[in-house]
Amino acid sequence: MRRVAVRSVVLAGLLVLGGGLPAGAASAGPVLAAPVPAEDGPEADVAYHGRVSLAHAHLRILMVPQNEGPSALPNATVRLRLSAALADRQELAPGCARAGLREVVCETGPLPLHGRGRHIGLALAMREPVPEVVVRVDTWWNGGATDRNLENNEHVVLALDTGDSYAF
């Protein structure tokens, strides 16, 4: 079921970006370009905490999504946008998919009220060595929940090619 959710979100993203559906893919239904708060839907405060490191064209991202409430969420999708291109071949964690040359999306799994989702760990190969990578973290899909505090789920992290870990 997780792969279906990520695949639907990625297919929706392709449609929004004007790329159309891949050959043989079926439409996932209505397409939204970004999370749209539902007036009558749940309210949640999704947050992401983690660290990023870059060494020898390999970017490591370790992240834990959490929800401060007031409602639990069955799932959400975090988007990671990079300032440099990813290598063509990537071995991604379960529940994660590429969404472009510089983007990866991952589902969080259930986000209980005042609880954490699954740990997300990525080891991404860059297309070529770069001295730095800017990583932008945000929520791509949250099931239509309202999130009034976007400051804790939108991050911009600069990782220098030193192997040092940068927290967010």
Short mmCIF file of C-alpha atoms in Angstrom, two decimals:
data_model
loop_
_atom_site.label_atom_id
_atom_site.label_comp_id
_atom_site.label_asym_id
_atom_site.label_seq_id
_atom_site.Cartn_x
_atom_site.Cartn_y
_atom_site.Cartn_z
CA MET A 1 0.00 0.00 0.00
CA ARG A 2 2.89 2.40 0.72
CA ARG A 3 4.33 2.09 -2.77
CA VAL A 4 0.91 2.88 -4.23
CA ALA A 5 0.67 6.08 -2.16
CA VAL A 6 4.13 7.28 -3.20
CA ARG A 7 3.51 6.28 -6.83
CA SER A 8 0.23 8.25 -6.83
CA VAL A 9 1.94 11.33 -5.41
CA VAL A 10 4.79 11.07 -7.93
CA LEU A 11 2.34 10.60 -10.84
CA ALA A 12 0.37 13.62 -9.63
CA GLY A 13 3.60 15.64 -9.49
CA LEU A 14 4.49 14.66 -13.04
CA LEU A 15 1.11 15.89 -14.25
CA VAL A 16 1.48 19.18 -12.40
CA LEU A 17 4.96 19.71 -13.84
CA GLY A 18 3.55 19.19 -17.33
CA GLY A 19 5.39 15.94 -17.95
CA GLY A 20 2.22 13.94 -18.44
CA LEU A 21 1.84 10.33 -17.39
CA PRO A 22 4.47 7.73 -18.19
CA ALA A 23 3.43 5.24 -20.85
CA GLY A 24 1.00 2.69 -19.44
CA ALA A 25 0.29 4.62 -16.22
CA ALA A 26 -3.27 5.24 -15.13
CA SER A 27 -4.48 8.55 -13.74
CA ALA A 28 -4.44 8.78 -9.95
CA GLY A 29 -7.50 11.05 -9.86
CA PRO A 30 -7.59 14.80 -9.18
CA VAL A 31 -4.20 16.48 -9.13
CA LEU A 32 -3.11 19.12 -6.62
CA ALA A 33 0.07 21.15 -7.04
CA ALA A 34 0.66 21.60 -3.31
CA PRO A 35 -0.99 20.70 -0.03
CA VAL A 36 -4.34 22.45 0.19
CA PRO A 37 -5.73 22.85 3.70
CA ALA A 38 -9.18 21.39 4.11
CA GLU A 39 -11.62 23.67 5.88
CA ASP A 40 -13.37 20.74 7.54
CA GLY A 41 -10.40 18.34 7.58
CA PRO A 42 -8.05 17.48 10.40
CA GLU A 43 -5.50 19.89 11.78
CA ALA A 44 -1.97 18.68 12.42
CA ASP A 45 1.42 20.22 13.06
CA VAL A 46 3.89 18.21 10.99
CA ALA A 47 7.58 18.80 11.74
CA TYR A 48 10.84 17.35 10.42
CA HIS A 49 14.04 17.00 12.41
CA GLY A 50 17.23 15.47 11.15
CA ARG A 51 20.70 15.97 9.79
CA VAL A 52 22.43 16.20 6.43
CA SER A 53 26.05 15.49 5.47
CA LEU A 54 27.95 15.62 2.19
CA ALA A 55 31.23 13.82 1.48
CA HIS A 56 32.80 12.84 -1.85
CA ALA A 57 29.60 13.33 -3.91
CA HIS A 58 27.47 11.32 -1.45
CA LEU A 59 24.68 13.08 0.42
CA ARG A 60 23.30 11.45 3.55
CA ILE A 61 19.98 12.54 5.02
CA LEU A 62 18.59 11.15 8.27
CA MET A 63 15.21 12.51 9.27
CA VAL A 64 12.34 11.84 11.65
CA PRO A 65 8.91 13.32 10.90
CA GLN A 66 6.68 14.11 13.84
CA ASN A 67 3.24 15.48 14.54
CA GLU A 68 2.45 17.87 17.37
CA GLY A 69 -1.30 17.57 16.73
CA PRO A 70 -4.07 18.27 17.42
CA SER A 71 -5.02 15.34 15.11
CA ALA A 72 -3.21 12.19 14.02
CA LEU A 73 -2.46 11.73 10.31
CA PRO A 74 -2.54 8.38 8.49
CA ASN A 75 0.34 9.47 6.21
CA ALA A 76 2.14 12.45 4.69
CA THR A 77 4.81 12.97 2.05
CA VAL A 78 8.02 14.90 2.65
CA ARG A 79 9.82 16.45 -0.33
CA LEU A 80 13.58 16.92 -0.52
CA ARG A 81 14.79 19.35 -3.20
CA LEU A 82 18.52 19.59 -3.90
CA SER A 83 20.59 22.33 -5.51
CA ALA A 84 22.65 19.76 -7.45
CA ALA A 85 21.60 16.91 -9.73
CA LEU A 86 21.38 13.35 -8.47
CA ALA A 87 23.18 10.50 -10.21
CA ASP A 88 20.95 8.55 -12.58
CA ARG A 89 20.97 5.39 -10.46
CA GLN A 90 19.83 5.62 -6.85
CA GLU A 91 19.00 2.98 -4.29
CA LEU A 92 16.26 4.65 -2.29
CA ALA A 93 14.74 3.69 1.04
CA PRO A 94 11.35 1.93 1.00
CA GLY A 95 8.52 4.46 0.60
CA CYS A 96 10.74 6.92 -1.29
CA ALA A 97 10.78 7.80 -5.00
CA ARG A 98 12.52 10.25 -7.30
CA ALA A 99 10.37 13.14 -8.38
CA GLY A 100 12.85 14.77 -10.73
CA LEU A 101 16.55 15.31 -11.42
CA ARG A 102 17.00 16.99 -8.04
CA GLU A 103 14.00 15.80 -6.01
CA VAL A 104 13.07 12.85 -3.82
CA VAL A 105 9.77 12.32 -2.03
CA CYS A 106 9.22 9.95 0.89
CA GLU A 107 6.12 8.95 2.77
CA THR A 108 6.24 9.45 6.52
CA GLY A 109 3.98 6.59 7.52
CA PRO A 110 1.36 7.19 10.20
CA LEU A 111 1.93 10.33 12.28
CA PRO A 112 0.23 9.80 15.64
CA LEU A 113 -0.87 12.71 17.80
CA HIS A 114 2.24 14.00 19.62
CA GLY A 115 4.25 11.19 18.03
CA ARG A 116 6.84 10.36 15.43
CA GLY A 117 6.65 8.73 12.02
CA ARG A 118 9.14 6.27 10.63
CA HIS A 119 12.82 7.18 10.47
CA ILE A 120 13.86 8.09 6.94
CA GLY A 121 17.45 7.46 5.92
CA LEU A 122 18.78 8.27 2.46
CA ALA A 123 22.23 7.82 0.94
CA LEU A 124 22.09 9.75 -2.32
CA ALA A 125 24.80 9.79 -4.98
CA MET A 126 25.32 13.11 -6.70
CA ARG A 127 25.78 13.23 -10.49
CA GLU A 128 29.20 14.84 -10.02
CA PRO A 129 31.31 16.09 -7.11
CA VAL A 130 30.12 19.47 -5.79
CA PRO A 131 31.55 21.66 -3.02
CA GLU A 132 28.12 22.12 -1.42
CA VAL A 133 24.48 21.13 -1.69
CA VAL A 134 21.46 23.08 -0.50
CA VAL A 135 18.72 20.74 0.75
CA ARG A 136 15.16 22.10 0.96
CA VAL A 137 12.76 20.06 3.10
CA ASP A 138 8.99 20.56 3.03
CA THR A 139 5.67 18.75 3.09
CA TRP A 140 4.45 17.85 -0.38
CA TRP A 141 1.23 16.13 0.67
CA ASN A 142 -0.47 15.85 4.06
CA GLY A 143 -3.84 14.30 3.27
CA GLY A 144 -5.62 17.65 3.22
CA ALA A 145 -4.82 18.52 6.83
CA THR A 146 -4.45 22.11 7.94
CA ASP A 147 -0.99 22.96 9.30
CA ARG A 148 -0.89 26.45 10.78
CA ASN A 149 2.81 26.24 11.72
CA LEU A 150 4.85 25.78 8.55
CA GLU A 151 8.07 27.01 10.19
CA ASN A 152 8.88 23.56 11.60
CA ASN A 153 8.29 21.60 8.39
CA GLU A 154 10.04 23.87 5.89
CA HIS A 155 13.83 23.83 6.19
CA VAL A 156 16.78 24.94 4.07
CA VAL A 157 20.10 23.31 4.96
CA LEU A 158 23.50 24.01 3.40
CA ALA A 159 25.78 20.96 3.47
CA LEU A 160 29.44 21.52 2.65
CA ASP A 161 31.57 18.71 1.20
CA THR A 162 33.41 18.18 4.48
CA GLY A 163 31.61 15.13 5.86
CA ASP A 164 30.31 17.28 8.72
CA SER A 165 26.73 16.80 9.85
CA TYR A 166 24.31 19.75 9.69
CA ALA A 167 21.15 19.60 11.83
CA PHE A 168 17.68 20.90 11.06
#
